[in-house]
PDB file of C-alpha atoms in Angstrom:
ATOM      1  CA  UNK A  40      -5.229 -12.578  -6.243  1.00 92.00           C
ATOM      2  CA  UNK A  41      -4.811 -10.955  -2.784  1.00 95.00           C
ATOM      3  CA  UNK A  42      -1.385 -11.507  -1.486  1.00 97.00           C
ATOM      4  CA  UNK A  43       0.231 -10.332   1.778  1.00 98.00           C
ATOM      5  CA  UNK A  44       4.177 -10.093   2.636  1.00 98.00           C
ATOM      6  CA  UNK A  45       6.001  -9.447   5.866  1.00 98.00           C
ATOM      7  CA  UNK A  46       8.875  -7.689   6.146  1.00 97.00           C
ATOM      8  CA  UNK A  47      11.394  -6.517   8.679  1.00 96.00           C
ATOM      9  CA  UNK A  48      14.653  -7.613  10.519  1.00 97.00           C
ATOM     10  CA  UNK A  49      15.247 -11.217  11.039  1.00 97.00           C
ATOM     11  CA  UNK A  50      17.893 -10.536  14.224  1.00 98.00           C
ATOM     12  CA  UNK A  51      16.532  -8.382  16.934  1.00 98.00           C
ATOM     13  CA  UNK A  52      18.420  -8.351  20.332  1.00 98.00           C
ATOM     14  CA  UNK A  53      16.748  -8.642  23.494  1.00 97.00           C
ATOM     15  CA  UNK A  54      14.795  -5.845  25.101  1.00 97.00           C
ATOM     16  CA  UNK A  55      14.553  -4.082  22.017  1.00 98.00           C
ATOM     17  CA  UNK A  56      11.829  -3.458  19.757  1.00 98.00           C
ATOM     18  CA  UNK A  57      10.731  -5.592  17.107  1.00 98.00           C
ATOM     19  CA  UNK A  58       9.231  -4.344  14.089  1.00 98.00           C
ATOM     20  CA  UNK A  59       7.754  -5.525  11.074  1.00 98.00           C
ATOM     21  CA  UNK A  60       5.690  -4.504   8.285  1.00 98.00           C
ATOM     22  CA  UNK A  61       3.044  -6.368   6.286  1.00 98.00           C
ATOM     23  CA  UNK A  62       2.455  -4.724   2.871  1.00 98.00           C
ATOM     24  CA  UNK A  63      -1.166  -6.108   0.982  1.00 97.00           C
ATOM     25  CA  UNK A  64      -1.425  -6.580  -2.515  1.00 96.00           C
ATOM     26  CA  UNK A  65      -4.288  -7.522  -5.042  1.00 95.00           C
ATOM     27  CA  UNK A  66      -6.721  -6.035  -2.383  1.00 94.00           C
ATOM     28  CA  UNK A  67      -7.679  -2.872  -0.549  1.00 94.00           C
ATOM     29  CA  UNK A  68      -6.871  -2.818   2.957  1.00 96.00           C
ATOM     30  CA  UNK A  69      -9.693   0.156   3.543  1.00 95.00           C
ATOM     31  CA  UNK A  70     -12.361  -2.837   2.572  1.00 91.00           C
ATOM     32  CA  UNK A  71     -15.232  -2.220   5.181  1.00 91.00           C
ATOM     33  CA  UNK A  72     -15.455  -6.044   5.011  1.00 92.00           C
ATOM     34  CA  UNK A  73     -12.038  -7.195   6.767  1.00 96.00           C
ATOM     35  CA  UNK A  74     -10.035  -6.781   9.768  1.00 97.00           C
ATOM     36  CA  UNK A  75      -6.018  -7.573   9.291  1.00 97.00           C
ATOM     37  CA  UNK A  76      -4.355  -9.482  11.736  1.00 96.00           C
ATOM     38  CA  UNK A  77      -0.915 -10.924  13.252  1.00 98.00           C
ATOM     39  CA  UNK A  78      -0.345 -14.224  14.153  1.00 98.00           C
ATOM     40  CA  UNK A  79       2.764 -15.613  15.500  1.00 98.00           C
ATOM     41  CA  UNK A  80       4.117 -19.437  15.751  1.00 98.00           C
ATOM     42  CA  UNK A  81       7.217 -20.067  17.904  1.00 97.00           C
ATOM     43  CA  UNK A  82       9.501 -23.076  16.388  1.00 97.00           C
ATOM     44  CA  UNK A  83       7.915 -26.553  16.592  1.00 95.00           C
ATOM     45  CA  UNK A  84       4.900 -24.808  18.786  1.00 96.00           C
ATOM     46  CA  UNK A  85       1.249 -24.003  18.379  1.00 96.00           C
ATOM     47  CA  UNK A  86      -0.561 -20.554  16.908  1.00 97.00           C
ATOM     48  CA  UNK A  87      -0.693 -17.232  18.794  1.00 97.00           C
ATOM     49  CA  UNK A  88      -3.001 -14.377  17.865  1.00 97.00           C
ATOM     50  CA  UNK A  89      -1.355 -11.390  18.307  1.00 98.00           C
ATOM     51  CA  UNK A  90      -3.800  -8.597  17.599  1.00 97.00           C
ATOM     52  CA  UNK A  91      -6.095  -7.379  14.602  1.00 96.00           C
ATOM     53  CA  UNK A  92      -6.352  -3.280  12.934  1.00 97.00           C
ATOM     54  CA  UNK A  93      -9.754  -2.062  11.513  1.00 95.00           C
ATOM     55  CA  UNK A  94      -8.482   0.035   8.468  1.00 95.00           C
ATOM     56  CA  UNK A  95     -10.003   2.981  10.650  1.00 94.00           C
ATOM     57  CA  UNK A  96      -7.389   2.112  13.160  1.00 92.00           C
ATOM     58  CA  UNK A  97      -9.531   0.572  16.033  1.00 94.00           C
ATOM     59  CA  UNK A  98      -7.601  -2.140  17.293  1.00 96.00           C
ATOM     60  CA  UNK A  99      -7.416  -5.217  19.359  1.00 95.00           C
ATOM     61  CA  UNK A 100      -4.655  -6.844  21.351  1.00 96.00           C
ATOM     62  CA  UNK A 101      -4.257 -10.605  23.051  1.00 96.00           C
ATOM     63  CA  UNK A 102      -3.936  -9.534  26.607  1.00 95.00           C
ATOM     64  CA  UNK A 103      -1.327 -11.123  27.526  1.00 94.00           C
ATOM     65  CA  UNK A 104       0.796  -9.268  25.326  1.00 96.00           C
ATOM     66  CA  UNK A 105      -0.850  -6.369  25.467  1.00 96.00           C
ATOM     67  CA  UNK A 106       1.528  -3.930  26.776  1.00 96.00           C
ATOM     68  CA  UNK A 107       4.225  -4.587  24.674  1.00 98.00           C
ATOM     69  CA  UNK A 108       2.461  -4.605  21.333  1.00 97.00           C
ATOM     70  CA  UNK A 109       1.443  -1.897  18.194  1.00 98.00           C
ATOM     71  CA  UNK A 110      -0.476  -2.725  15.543  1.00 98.00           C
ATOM     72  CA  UNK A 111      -0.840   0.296  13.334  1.00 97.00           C
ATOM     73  CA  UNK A 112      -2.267   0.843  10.074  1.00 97.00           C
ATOM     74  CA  UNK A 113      -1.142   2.801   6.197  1.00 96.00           C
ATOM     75  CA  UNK A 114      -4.008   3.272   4.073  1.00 96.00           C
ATOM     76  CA  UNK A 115      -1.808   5.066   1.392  1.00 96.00           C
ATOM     77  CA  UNK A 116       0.426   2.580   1.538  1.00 97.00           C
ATOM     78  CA  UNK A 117      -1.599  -0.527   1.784  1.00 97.00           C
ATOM     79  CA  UNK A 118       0.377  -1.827   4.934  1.00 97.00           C
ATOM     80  CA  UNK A 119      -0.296  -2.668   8.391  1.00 97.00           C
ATOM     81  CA  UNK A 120       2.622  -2.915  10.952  1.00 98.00           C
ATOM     82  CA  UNK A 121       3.733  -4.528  13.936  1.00 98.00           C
ATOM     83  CA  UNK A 122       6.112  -2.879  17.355  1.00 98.00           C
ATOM     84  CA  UNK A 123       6.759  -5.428  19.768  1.00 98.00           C
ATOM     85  CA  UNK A 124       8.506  -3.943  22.329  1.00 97.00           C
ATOM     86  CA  UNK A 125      11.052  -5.333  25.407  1.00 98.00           C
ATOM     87  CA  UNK A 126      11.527  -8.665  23.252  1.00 98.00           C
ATOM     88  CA  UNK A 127      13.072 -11.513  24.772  1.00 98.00           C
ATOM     89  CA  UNK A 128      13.960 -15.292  23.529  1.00 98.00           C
ATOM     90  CA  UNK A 129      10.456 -16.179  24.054  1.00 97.00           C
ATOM     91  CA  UNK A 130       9.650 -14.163  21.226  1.00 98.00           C
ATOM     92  CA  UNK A 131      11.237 -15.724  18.916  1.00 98.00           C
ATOM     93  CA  UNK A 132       9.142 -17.089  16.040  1.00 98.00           C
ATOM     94  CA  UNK A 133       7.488 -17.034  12.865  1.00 98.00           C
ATOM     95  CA  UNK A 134       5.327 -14.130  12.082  1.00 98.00           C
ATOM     96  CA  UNK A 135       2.384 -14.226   9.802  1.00 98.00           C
ATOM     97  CA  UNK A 136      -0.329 -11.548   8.971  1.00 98.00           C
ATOM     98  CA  UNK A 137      -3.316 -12.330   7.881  1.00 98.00           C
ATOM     99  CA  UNK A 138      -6.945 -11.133   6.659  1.00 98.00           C
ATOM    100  CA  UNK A 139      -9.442 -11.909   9.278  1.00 97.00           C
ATOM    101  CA  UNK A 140     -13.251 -11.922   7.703  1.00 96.00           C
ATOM    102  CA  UNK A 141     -16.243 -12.207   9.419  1.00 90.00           C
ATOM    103  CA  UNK A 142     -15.112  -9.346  12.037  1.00 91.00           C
ATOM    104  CA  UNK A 143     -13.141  -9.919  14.991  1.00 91.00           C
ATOM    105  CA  UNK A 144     -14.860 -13.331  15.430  1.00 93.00           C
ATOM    106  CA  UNK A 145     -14.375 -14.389  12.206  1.00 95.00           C
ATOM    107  CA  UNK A 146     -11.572 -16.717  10.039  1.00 97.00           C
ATOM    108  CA  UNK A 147      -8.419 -15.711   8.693  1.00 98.00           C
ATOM    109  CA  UNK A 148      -8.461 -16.462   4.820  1.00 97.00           C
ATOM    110  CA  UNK A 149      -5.735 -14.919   3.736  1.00 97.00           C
ATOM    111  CA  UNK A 150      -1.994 -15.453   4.944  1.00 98.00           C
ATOM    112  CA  UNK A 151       0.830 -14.230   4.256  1.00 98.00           C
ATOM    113  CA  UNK A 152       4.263 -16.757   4.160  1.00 97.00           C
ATOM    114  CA  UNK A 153       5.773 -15.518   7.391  1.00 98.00           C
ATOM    115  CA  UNK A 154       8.669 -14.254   8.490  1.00 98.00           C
ATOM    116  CA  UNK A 155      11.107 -15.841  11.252  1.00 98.00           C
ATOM    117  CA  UNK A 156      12.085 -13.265  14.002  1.00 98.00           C
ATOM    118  CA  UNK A 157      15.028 -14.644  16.132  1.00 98.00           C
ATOM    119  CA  UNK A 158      15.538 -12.665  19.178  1.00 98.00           C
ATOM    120  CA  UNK A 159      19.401 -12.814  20.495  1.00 97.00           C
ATOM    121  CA  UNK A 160      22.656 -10.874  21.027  1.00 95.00           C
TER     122      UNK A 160
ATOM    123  CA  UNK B  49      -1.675 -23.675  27.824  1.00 81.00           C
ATOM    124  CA  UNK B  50      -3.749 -23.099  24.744  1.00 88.00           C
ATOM    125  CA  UNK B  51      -7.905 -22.140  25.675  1.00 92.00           C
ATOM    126  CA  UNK B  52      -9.298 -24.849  23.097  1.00 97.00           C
ATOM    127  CA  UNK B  53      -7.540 -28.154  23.539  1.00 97.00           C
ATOM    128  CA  UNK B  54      -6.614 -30.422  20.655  1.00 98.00           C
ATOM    129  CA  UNK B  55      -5.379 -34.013  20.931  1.00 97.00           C
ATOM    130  CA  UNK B  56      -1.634 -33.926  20.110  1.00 97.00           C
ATOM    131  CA  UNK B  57      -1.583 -36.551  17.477  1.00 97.00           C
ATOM    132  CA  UNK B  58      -4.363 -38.668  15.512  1.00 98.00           C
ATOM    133  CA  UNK B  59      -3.304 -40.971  12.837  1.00 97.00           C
ATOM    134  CA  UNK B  60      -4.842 -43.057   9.850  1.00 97.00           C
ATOM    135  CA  UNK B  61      -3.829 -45.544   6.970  1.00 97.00           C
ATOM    136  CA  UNK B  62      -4.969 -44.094   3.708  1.00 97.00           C
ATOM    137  CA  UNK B  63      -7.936 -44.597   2.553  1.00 97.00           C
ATOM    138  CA  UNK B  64      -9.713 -44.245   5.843  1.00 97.00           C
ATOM    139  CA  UNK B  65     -11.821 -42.013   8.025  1.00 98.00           C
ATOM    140  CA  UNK B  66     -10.012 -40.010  11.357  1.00 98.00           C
ATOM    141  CA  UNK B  67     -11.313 -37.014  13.134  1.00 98.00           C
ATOM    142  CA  UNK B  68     -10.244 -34.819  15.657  1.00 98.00           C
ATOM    143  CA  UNK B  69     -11.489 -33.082  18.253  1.00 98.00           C
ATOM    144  CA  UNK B  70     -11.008 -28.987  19.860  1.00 98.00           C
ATOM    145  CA  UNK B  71     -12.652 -28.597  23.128  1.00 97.00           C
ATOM    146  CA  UNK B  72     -13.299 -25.367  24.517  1.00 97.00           C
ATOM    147  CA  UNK B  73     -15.846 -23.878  27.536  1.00 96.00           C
ATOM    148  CA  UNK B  74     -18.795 -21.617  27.592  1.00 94.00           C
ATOM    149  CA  UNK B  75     -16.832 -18.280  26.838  1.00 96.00           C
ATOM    150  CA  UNK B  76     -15.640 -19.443  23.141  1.00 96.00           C
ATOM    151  CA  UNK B  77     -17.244 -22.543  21.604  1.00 96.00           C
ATOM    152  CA  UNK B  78     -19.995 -23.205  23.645  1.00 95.00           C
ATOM    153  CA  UNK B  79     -20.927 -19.391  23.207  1.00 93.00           C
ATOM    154  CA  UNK B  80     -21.643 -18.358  20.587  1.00 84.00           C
ATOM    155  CA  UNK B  81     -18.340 -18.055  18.829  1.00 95.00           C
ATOM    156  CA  UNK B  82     -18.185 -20.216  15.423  1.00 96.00           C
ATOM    157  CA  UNK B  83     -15.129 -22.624  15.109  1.00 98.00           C
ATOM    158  CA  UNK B  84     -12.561 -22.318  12.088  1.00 98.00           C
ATOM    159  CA  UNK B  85      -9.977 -24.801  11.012  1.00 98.00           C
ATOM    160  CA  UNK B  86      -6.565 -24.750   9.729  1.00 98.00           C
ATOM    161  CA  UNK B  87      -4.242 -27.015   7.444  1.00 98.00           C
ATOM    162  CA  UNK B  88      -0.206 -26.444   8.090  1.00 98.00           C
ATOM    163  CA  UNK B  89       1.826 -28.385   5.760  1.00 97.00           C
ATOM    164  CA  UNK B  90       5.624 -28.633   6.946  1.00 93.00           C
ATOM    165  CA  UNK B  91       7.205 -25.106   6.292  1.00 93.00           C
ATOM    166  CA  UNK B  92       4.230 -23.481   5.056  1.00 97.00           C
ATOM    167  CA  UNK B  93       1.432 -20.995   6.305  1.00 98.00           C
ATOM    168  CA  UNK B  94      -1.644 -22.317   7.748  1.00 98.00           C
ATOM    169  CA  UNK B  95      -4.466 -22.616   5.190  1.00 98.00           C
ATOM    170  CA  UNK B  96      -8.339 -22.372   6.013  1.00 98.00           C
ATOM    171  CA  UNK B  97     -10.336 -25.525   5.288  1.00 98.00           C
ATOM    172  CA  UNK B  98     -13.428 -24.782   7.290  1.00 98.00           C
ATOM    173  CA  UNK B  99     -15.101 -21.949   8.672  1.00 98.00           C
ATOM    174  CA  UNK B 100     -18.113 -21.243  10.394  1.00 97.00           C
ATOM    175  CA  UNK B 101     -17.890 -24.555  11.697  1.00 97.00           C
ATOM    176  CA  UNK B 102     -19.082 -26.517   8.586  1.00 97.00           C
ATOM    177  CA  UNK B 103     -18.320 -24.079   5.532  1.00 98.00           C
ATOM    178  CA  UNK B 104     -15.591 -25.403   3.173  1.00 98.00           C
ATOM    179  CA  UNK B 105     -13.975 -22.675   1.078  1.00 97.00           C
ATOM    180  CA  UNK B 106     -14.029 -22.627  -2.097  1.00 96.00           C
ATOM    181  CA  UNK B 107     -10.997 -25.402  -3.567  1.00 96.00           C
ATOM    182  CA  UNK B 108     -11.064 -27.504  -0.431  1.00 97.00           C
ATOM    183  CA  UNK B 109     -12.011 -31.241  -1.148  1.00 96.00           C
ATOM    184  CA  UNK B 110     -15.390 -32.552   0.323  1.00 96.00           C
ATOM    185  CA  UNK B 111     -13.309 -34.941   2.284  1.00 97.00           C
ATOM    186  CA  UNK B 112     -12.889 -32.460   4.791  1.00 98.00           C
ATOM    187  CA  UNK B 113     -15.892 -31.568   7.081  1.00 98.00           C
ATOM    188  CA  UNK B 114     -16.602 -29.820  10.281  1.00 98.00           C
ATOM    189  CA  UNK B 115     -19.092 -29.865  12.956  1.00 97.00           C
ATOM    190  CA  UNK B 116     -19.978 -28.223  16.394  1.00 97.00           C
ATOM    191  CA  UNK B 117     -21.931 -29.443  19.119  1.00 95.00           C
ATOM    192  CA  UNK B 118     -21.543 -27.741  22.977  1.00 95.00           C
ATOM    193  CA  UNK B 119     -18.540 -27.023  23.910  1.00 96.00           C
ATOM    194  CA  UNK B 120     -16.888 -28.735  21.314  1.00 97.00           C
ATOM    195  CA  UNK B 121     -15.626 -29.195  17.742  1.00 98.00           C
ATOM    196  CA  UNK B 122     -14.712 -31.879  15.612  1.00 98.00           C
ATOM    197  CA  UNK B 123     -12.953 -31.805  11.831  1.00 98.00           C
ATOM    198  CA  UNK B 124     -13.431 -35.503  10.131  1.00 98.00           C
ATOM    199  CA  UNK B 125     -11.422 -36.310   7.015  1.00 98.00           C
ATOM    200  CA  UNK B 126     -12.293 -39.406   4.814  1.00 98.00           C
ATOM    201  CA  UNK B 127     -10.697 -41.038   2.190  1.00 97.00           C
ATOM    202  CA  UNK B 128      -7.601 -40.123   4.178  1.00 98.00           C
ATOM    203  CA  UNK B 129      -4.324 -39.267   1.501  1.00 97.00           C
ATOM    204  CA  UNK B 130      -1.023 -38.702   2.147  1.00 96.00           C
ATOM    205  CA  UNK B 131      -1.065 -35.375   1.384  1.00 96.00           C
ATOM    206  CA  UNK B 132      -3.075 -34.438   4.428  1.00 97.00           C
ATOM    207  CA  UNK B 133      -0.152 -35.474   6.588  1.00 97.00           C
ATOM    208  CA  UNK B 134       0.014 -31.631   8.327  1.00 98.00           C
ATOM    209  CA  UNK B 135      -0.675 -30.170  11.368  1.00 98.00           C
ATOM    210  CA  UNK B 136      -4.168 -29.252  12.116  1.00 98.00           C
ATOM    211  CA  UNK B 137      -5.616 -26.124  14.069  1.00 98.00           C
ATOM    212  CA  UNK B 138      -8.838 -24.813  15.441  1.00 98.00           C
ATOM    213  CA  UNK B 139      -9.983 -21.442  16.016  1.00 98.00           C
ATOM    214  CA  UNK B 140     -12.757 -19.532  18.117  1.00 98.00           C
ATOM    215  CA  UNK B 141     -13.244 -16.588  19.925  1.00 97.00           C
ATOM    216  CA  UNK B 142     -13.042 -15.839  23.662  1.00 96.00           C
ATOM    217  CA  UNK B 143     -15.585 -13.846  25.252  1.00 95.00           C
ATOM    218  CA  UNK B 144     -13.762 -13.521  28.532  1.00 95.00           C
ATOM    219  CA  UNK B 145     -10.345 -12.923  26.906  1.00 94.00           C
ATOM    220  CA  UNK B 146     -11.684 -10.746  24.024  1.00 94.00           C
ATOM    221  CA  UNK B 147      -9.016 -12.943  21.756  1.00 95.00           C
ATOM    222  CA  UNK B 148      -9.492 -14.867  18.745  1.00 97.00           C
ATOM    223  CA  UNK B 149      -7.509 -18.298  20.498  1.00 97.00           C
ATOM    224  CA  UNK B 150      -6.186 -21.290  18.637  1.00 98.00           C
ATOM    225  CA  UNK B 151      -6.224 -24.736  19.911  1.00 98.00           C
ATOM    226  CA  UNK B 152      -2.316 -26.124  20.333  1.00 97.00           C
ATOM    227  CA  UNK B 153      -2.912 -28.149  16.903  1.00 98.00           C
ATOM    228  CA  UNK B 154      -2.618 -32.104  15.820  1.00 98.00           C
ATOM    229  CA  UNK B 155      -0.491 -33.707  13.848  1.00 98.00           C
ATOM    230  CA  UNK B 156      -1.791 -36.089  11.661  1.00 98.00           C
ATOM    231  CA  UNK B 157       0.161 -39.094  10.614  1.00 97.00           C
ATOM    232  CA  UNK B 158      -0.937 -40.801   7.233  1.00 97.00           C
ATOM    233  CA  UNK B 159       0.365 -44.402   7.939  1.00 93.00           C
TER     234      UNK B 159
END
């Protein structure tokens, strides 16, 4: 059974970098079928796509954060990961990766349980 | 300001029939762009109960459908039970943002 797990620091202080790591199990992350994403939910709010990595490495951001964000990808390692740079409260939230299938148009079917990042001093 | 608008909150008593809309524009659902939906129980990661506007995954009840006409979606659930009290979200793609985009989500109240 495919299972994915964040990781990373749960305290990051404002206008530094955030940084997490989502490691997949039960799967390949080099499948020519998927794309793995991020998705973020701030507390009580909605769903934000972050951005998606092709196991080649293409990638694809939400523009609006754009020029803060990372994605990269560790085929040895089975792991994508996350840099969110210049952080600030409205950051704060719960982090999720996720396989996307169907390319970048397509569902997310696989989640992982999230991980809250609270940005403060 | 979320690019596919759901209503905040629909409601039912069990037993009964309540759907609930996303609404989008020409760059996402009235594109081309299929129209995915999303079950959040409190505390827990969003699951996929339909994709491709009308596909249930494998494990998902039949009470759950979906269906897309313009620029619009809809996800009906009959035979509502109280565990589908959760918080419900669509999701498209955006031609004009290049962004997968999620509607803001309802919450569902099982009466």
């Amino acid at each position: 059974q495919l299972r994915l797990r964040e990781s990373g620091p749960r305290l990051v202080k404002p206008s530094e970098t955030l940084s997490l790591t989502c490691i997949v199990s039960g799967g390949s992350i080099s499948s020519v079928s998927y794309f793995w994403g991020w998705i973020r939910q701030p507390p009580g709010k909605g769903l934000e796509w972050i951005g998606n990595i092709y196991y080649r490495g293409s990638t694809y951001y939400n523009p609006s954060l754009k020029s803060r964000i990372t994605i990269s990808v560790d085929t040895s390692k089975n792991q994508i990961s996350l840099k969110l740079s210049s952080v600030t409260a409205a950051d704060t939230a719960v982090y999720y990766c996720a396989r996307q299938r169907g390319g970048v148009t397509g569902m997310f079917d696989f989640w992982g349980q999230g991980t809250l990042v609270t940005v403060s001093s | 300001q979320s690019v596919l608008t759901q209503p905040p909150s629909v409601s039912g008593a069990p037993g009964q029939r309540v759907t609930m809309s996303c609404t989008g524009n020409s760059s996402n659902i009235g594109a081309v762009y299929d129209v995915h939906w999303y079950q959040q129980l409190p505390g827990t990661a969003p699951k996929l109960i339909i994709y491709t506007n009308n596909i249930r995954p494998s494990g998902v009840p039949d009470r759950f459908s979906g269906s897309k006409s313009g620029t619009s979606a809809s996800l009906a659930i009959t035979g509502l039970q109280a565990e589908d009290e959760a918080d419900y979200y669509c999701q498209s793609y955006d031609s004009s943002l290049s962004a997968s985009v999620f509607g803001g989500g309802t919450k569902l109240t099982v009466l």
